[in-house]
Coordinates of C-alpha atoms in Angstrom, one line a residue:
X104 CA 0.0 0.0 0.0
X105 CA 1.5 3.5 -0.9
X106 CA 2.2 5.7 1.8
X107 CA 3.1 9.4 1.7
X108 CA 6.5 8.6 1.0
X109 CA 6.4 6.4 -1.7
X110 CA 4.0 9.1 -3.3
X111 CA 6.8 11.8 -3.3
X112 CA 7.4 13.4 -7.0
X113 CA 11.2 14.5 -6.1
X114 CA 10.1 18.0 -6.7
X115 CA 12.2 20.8 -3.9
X116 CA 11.8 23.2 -2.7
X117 CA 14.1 24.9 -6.1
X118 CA 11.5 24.0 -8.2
X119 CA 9.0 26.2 -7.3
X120 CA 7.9 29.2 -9.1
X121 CA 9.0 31.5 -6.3
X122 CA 11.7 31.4 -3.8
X123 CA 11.5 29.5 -0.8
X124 CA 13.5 30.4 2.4
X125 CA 15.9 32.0 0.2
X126 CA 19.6 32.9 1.4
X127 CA 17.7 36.7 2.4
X128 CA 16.0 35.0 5.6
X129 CA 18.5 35.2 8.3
X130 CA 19.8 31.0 8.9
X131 CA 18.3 30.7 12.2
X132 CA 14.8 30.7 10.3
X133 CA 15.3 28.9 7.3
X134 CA 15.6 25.4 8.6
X135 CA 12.0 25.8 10.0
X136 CA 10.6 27.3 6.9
X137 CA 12.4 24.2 5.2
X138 CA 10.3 21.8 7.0
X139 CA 7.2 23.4 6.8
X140 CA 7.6 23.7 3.1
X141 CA 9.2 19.1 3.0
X142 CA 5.9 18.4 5.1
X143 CA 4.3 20.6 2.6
X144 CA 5.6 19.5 -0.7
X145 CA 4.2 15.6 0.8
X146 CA 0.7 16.6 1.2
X147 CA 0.6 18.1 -2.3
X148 CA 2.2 15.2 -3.5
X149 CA -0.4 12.7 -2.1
X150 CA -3.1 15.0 -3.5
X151 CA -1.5 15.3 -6.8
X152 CA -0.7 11.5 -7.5
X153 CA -2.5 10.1 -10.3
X154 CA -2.1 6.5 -9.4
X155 CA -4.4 7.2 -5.9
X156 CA -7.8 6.8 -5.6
X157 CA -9.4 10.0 -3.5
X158 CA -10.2 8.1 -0.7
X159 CA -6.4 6.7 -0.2
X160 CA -5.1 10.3 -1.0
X161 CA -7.5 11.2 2.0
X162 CA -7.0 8.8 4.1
X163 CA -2.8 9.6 3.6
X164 CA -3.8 13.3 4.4
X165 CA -5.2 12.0 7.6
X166 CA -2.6 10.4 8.7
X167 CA 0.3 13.1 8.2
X168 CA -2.0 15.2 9.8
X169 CA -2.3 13.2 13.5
X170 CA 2.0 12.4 12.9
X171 CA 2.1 15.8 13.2
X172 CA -0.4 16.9 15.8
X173 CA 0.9 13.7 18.2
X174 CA -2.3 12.1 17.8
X175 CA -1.2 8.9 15.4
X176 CA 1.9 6.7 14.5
X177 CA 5.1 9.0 13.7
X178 CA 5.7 9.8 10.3
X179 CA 9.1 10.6 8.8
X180 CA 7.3 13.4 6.4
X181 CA 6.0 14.7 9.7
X182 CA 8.7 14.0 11.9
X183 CA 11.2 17.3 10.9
X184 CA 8.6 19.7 11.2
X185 CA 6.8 18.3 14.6
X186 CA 10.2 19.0 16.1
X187 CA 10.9 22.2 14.4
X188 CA 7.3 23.6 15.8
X189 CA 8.2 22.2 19.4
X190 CA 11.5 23.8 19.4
X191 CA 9.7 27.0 18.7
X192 CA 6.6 26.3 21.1
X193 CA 4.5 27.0 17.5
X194 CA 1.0 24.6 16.9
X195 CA 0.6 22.9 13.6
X196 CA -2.4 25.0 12.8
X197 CA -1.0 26.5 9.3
X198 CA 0.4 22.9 8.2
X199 CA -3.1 21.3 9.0
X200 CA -4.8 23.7 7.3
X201 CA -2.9 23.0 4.1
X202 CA -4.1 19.3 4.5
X203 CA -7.4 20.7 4.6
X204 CA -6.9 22.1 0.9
X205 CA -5.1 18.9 -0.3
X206 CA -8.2 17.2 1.0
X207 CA -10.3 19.3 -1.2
X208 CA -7.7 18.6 -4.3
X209 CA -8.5 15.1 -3.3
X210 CA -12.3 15.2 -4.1
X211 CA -12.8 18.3 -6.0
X212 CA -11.3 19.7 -9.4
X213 CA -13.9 22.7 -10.3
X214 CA -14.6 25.8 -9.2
X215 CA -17.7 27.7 -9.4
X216 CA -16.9 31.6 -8.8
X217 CA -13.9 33.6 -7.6
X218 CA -15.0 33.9 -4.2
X219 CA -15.3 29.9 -4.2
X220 CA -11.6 29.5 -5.4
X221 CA -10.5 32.5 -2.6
X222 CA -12.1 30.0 -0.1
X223 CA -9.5 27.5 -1.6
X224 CA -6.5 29.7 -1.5
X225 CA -7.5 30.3 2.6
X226 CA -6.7 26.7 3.0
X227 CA -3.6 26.2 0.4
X228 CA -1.7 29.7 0.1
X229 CA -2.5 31.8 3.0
X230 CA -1.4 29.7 6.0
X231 CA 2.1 29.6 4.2
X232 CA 2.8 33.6 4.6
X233 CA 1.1 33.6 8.0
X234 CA 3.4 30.4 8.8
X235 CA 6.7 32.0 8.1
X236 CA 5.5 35.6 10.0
X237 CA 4.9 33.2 12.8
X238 CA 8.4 31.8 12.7
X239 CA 9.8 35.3 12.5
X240 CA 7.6 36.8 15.2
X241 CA 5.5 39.5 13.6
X242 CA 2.7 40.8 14.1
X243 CA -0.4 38.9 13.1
X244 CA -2.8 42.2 13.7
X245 CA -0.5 43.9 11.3
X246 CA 0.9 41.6 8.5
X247 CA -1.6 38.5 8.2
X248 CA -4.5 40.3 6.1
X249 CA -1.5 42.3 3.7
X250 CA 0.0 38.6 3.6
X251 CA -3.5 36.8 2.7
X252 CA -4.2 39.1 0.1
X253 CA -0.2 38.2 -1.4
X254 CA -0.7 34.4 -0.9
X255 CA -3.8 34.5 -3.0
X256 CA -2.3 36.5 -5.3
X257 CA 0.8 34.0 -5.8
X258 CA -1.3 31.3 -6.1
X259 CA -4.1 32.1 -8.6
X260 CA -0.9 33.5 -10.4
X261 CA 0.4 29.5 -10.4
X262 CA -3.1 28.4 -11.2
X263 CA -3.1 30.3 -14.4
X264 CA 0.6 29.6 -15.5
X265 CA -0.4 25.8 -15.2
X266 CA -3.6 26.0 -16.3
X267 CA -2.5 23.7 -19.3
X268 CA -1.2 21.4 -17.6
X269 CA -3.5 21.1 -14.3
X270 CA -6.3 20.5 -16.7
X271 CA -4.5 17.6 -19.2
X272 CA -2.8 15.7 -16.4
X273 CA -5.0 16.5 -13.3
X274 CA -8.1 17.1 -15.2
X275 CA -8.3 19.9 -12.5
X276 CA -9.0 23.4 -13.7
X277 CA -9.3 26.5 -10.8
X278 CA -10.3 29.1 -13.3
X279 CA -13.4 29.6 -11.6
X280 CA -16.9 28.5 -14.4
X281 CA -18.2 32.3 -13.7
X282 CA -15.1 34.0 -15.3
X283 CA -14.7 31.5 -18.1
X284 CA -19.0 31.8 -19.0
X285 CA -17.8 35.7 -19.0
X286 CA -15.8 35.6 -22.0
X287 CA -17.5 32.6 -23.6
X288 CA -14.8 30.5 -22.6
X289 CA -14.9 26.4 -21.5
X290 CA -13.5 24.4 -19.3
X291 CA -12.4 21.9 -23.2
X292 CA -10.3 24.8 -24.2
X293 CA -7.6 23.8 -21.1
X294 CA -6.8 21.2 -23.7
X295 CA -5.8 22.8 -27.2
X296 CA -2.5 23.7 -28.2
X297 CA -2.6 27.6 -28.0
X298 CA -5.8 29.4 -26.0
X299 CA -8.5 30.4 -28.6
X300 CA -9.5 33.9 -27.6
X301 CA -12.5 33.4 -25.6
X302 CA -10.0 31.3 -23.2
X303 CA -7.5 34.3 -23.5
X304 CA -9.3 36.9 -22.4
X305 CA -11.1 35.0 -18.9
X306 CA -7.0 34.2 -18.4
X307 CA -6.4 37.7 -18.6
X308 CA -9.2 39.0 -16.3
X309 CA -8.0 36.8 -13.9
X310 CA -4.7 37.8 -13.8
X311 CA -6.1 41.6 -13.4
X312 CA -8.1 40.4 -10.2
X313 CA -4.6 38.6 -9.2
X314 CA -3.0 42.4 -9.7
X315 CA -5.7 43.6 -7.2
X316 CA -5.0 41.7 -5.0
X317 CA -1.2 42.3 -4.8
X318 CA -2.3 45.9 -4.9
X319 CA -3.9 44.8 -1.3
X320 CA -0.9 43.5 -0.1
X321 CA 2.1 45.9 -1.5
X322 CA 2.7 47.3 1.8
X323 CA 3.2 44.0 3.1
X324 CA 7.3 44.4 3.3
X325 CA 6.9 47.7 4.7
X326 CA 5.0 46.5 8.0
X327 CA 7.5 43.1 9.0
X328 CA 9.9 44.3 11.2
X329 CA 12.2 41.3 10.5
X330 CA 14.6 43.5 7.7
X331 CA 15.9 40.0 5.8
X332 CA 12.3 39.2 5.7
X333 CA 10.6 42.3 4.5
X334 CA 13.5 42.1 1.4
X335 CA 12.6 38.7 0.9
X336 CA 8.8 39.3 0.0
X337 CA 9.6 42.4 -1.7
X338 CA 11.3 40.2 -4.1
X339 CA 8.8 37.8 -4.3
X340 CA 5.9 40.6 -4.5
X341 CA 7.6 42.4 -7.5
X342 CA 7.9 39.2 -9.4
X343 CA 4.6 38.4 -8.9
X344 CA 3.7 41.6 -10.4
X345 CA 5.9 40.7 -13.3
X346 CA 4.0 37.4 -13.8
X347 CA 0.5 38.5 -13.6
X348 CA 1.3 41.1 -15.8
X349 CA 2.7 38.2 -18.4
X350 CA -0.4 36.8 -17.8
X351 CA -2.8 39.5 -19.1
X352 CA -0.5 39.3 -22.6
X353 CA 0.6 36.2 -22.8
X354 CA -0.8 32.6 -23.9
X355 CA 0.3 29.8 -20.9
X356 CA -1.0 27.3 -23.2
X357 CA 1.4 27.9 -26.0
X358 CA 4.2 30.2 -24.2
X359 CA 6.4 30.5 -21.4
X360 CA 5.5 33.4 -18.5
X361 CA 8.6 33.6 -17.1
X362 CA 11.3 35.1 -18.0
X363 CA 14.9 33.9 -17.7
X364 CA 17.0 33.8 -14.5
X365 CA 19.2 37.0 -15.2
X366 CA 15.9 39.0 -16.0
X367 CA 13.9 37.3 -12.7
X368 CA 17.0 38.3 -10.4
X369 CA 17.0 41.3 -12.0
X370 CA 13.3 42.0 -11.3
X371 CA 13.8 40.9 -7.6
X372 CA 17.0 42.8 -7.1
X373 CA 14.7 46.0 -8.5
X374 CA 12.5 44.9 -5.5
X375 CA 14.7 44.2 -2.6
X376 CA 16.3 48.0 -3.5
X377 CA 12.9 49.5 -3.6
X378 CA 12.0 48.0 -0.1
X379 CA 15.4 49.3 1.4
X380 CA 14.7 52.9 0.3
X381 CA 11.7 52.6 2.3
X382 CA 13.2 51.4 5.3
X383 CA 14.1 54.3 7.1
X384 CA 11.1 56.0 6.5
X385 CA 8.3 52.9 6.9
X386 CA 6.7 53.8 10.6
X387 CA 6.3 57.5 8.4
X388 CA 4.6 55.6 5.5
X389 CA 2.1 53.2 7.6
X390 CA 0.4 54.9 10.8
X391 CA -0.6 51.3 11.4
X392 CA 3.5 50.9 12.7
X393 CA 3.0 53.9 14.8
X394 CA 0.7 52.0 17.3
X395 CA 2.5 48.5 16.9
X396 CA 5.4 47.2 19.1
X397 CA 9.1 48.5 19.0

C-alpha cells in the first residue's frame, strides 16, 4: 500500500515558481521554513498523484496530519517539522490547514466563482505567509490580512501559469466557471495547443483580479519588522507583479510566463532595493506601525 513517502514526486523546494526560504532569511529561520515547506511538498504530492484513488489520498492526508499533531503513528514526512514547531513552542495550525486544501484537491477539481476559489487559497496559500511571520515573530494584527491578500495572489498566479497542464494531467481546472462563461470560454479549451480567444481573455481577467490583490498587499514588506524578511517578499511581490502582468498578454498554453534567471533576479534585485529605500522612513509611510510594538 503507498504511503506518503512512496507518493513523493522529487520536486524541492528549487523547483518552485517563487523562492523559498531563500539565502535573504537570516539561517536561524530557514531550517523551520524548510520543514514546513518538505511536510508541505508531501501533502501536495499525495493529493497530486494520479495512481491514488481520492479516498487513499485522503486517508494519507489524515494520517500526516495526527504524525504531526501527536495524535497517530510517527511519520518521517512529519517527523522534521513536529520538532521544528516544538523547538519553537509553535501549533501545527497552518500545516493542518494546508491538508485541509489537499483534501479538497483530493475530491474536487472545479470551481464555481472567484469567491469559491479565494475559499481554496484560505486553506492552500494563506497559511504559508502567515506560517513564516509566525516563525519570524510579527505581528499577526498587522501583516496576516496584507499577507493573505499576497498568498492568494501568488497562487491564482500559479493556477493560471499551469492551467494547461493542471487541466491535461489532473483534469483539474481553478479558473473559476463564472469567469470562463464571462468571456464565452470552456473548461475543453484547457486542452488545445494555444488558447482560442475566448480562453484568453477569462486568463487575462484573472490575472487583473490577481493584480488587485497584490495591490492589497504591497505594503506588506513595509509592516514586517524582520529586515531580511521584509527584502525577501519584496522580491517575491515584484515578481509576482511581473507574472501576472505576463499573464494579461501572454498565452500559458502555447508560451512561457517567465522570464529567464538573469531578467527574474533582475526583477527581484529592482524589488529588494525599492523596499530598502523605504526602510528608514516605513513607521512614516504606515500609521498602522506607529501604534505596533518597537
Amino acid at each position: 500500500m503507498t504511503t506518503a513517502t512512496e507518493a513523493r514526486s522529487g520536486k524541492s523546494h528549487r523547483d518552485e515558481n517563487f523562492p523559498v526560504a531563500s539565502h535573504l532569511i537570516h539561517p536561524r529561520h530557514r531550517g523551520a521554513i524548510l520543514a514546513f515547506y518538505d511536510f508541505v511538498r508531501a501533502g501536495d504530492d499525495v493529493a497530486d498523484n494520479g495512481g491514488l484513488p481520492p479516498e487513499r489520498k485522503v486517508a494519507l492526508l489524515d494520517g500526516l496530519a495526527a504524525a504531526l499533531a501527536g495524535r497517530g503513528p510517527d511519520d518521517p514526512e512529519a517527523a522534521p517539522l513536529r520538532a521544528a514547531l516544538a523547538a519553537r513552542g509553535l501549533p501545527p495550525r497552518h500545516a493542518l490547514e494546508l491538508l485541509d486544501a489537499f483534501r479538497m484537491d483530493a475530491r474536487k477539481s472545479r470551481y464555481a466563482t472567484w469567491d469559491e476559489l479565494i475559499h481554496y487559497c484560505r486553506y492552500s496559500a494563506m497559511p504559508v505567509g502567515r506560517f513564516v511571520l509566525d516563525v519570524h515573530g510579527e505581528d499577526p494584527a498587522v501583516t496576516w490580512g496584507p499577507s493573505d491578500a499576497v498568498c492568494a495572489a501568488l497562487q491564482i498566479v500559479n493556477h493560471l501559469q499551469d492551467c494547461g497542464k493542471d487541466f491535461r494531467q489532473l483534469d483539474r481546472v481553478y479558473l473559476p466557471q463564472d469567469a470562463l462563461d464571462a468571456h464565452g470560454a470552456s473548461v475543453a479549451m484547457l486542452g488545445a495547443e494555444r488558447a482560442p480567444p475566448p480562453l484568453r481573455a477569462a486568463i487575462a481577467a484573472l490575472a487583473r483580479r490577481s493584480l488587485d490583490l497584490l495591490e492589497e498587499g504591497r505594503a506588506l514588506p513595509d509592516l514586517i519588522d524582520d529586515t531580511r524578511l521584509s527584502l525577501e517578499i519584496a522580491a517575491i511581490h515584484r515578481l509576482a507583479v511581473v507574472l501576472a502582468r505576463g499573464l494579461t498578454e501572454r498565452d500559458p498554453l502555447s508560451e512561457p510566463v517567465h522570464h529567464g534567471k538573469a531578467a527574474f533576479a533582475l526583477v527581484a534585485l529592482r524589488g529588494v532595493a525599492a523596499c530598502l529605500a523605504r526602510r528608514p522612513f516605513r513607521r512614516r509611510l504606515h500609521p498602522v506601525l506607529r501604534g505596533a510594538r518597537p
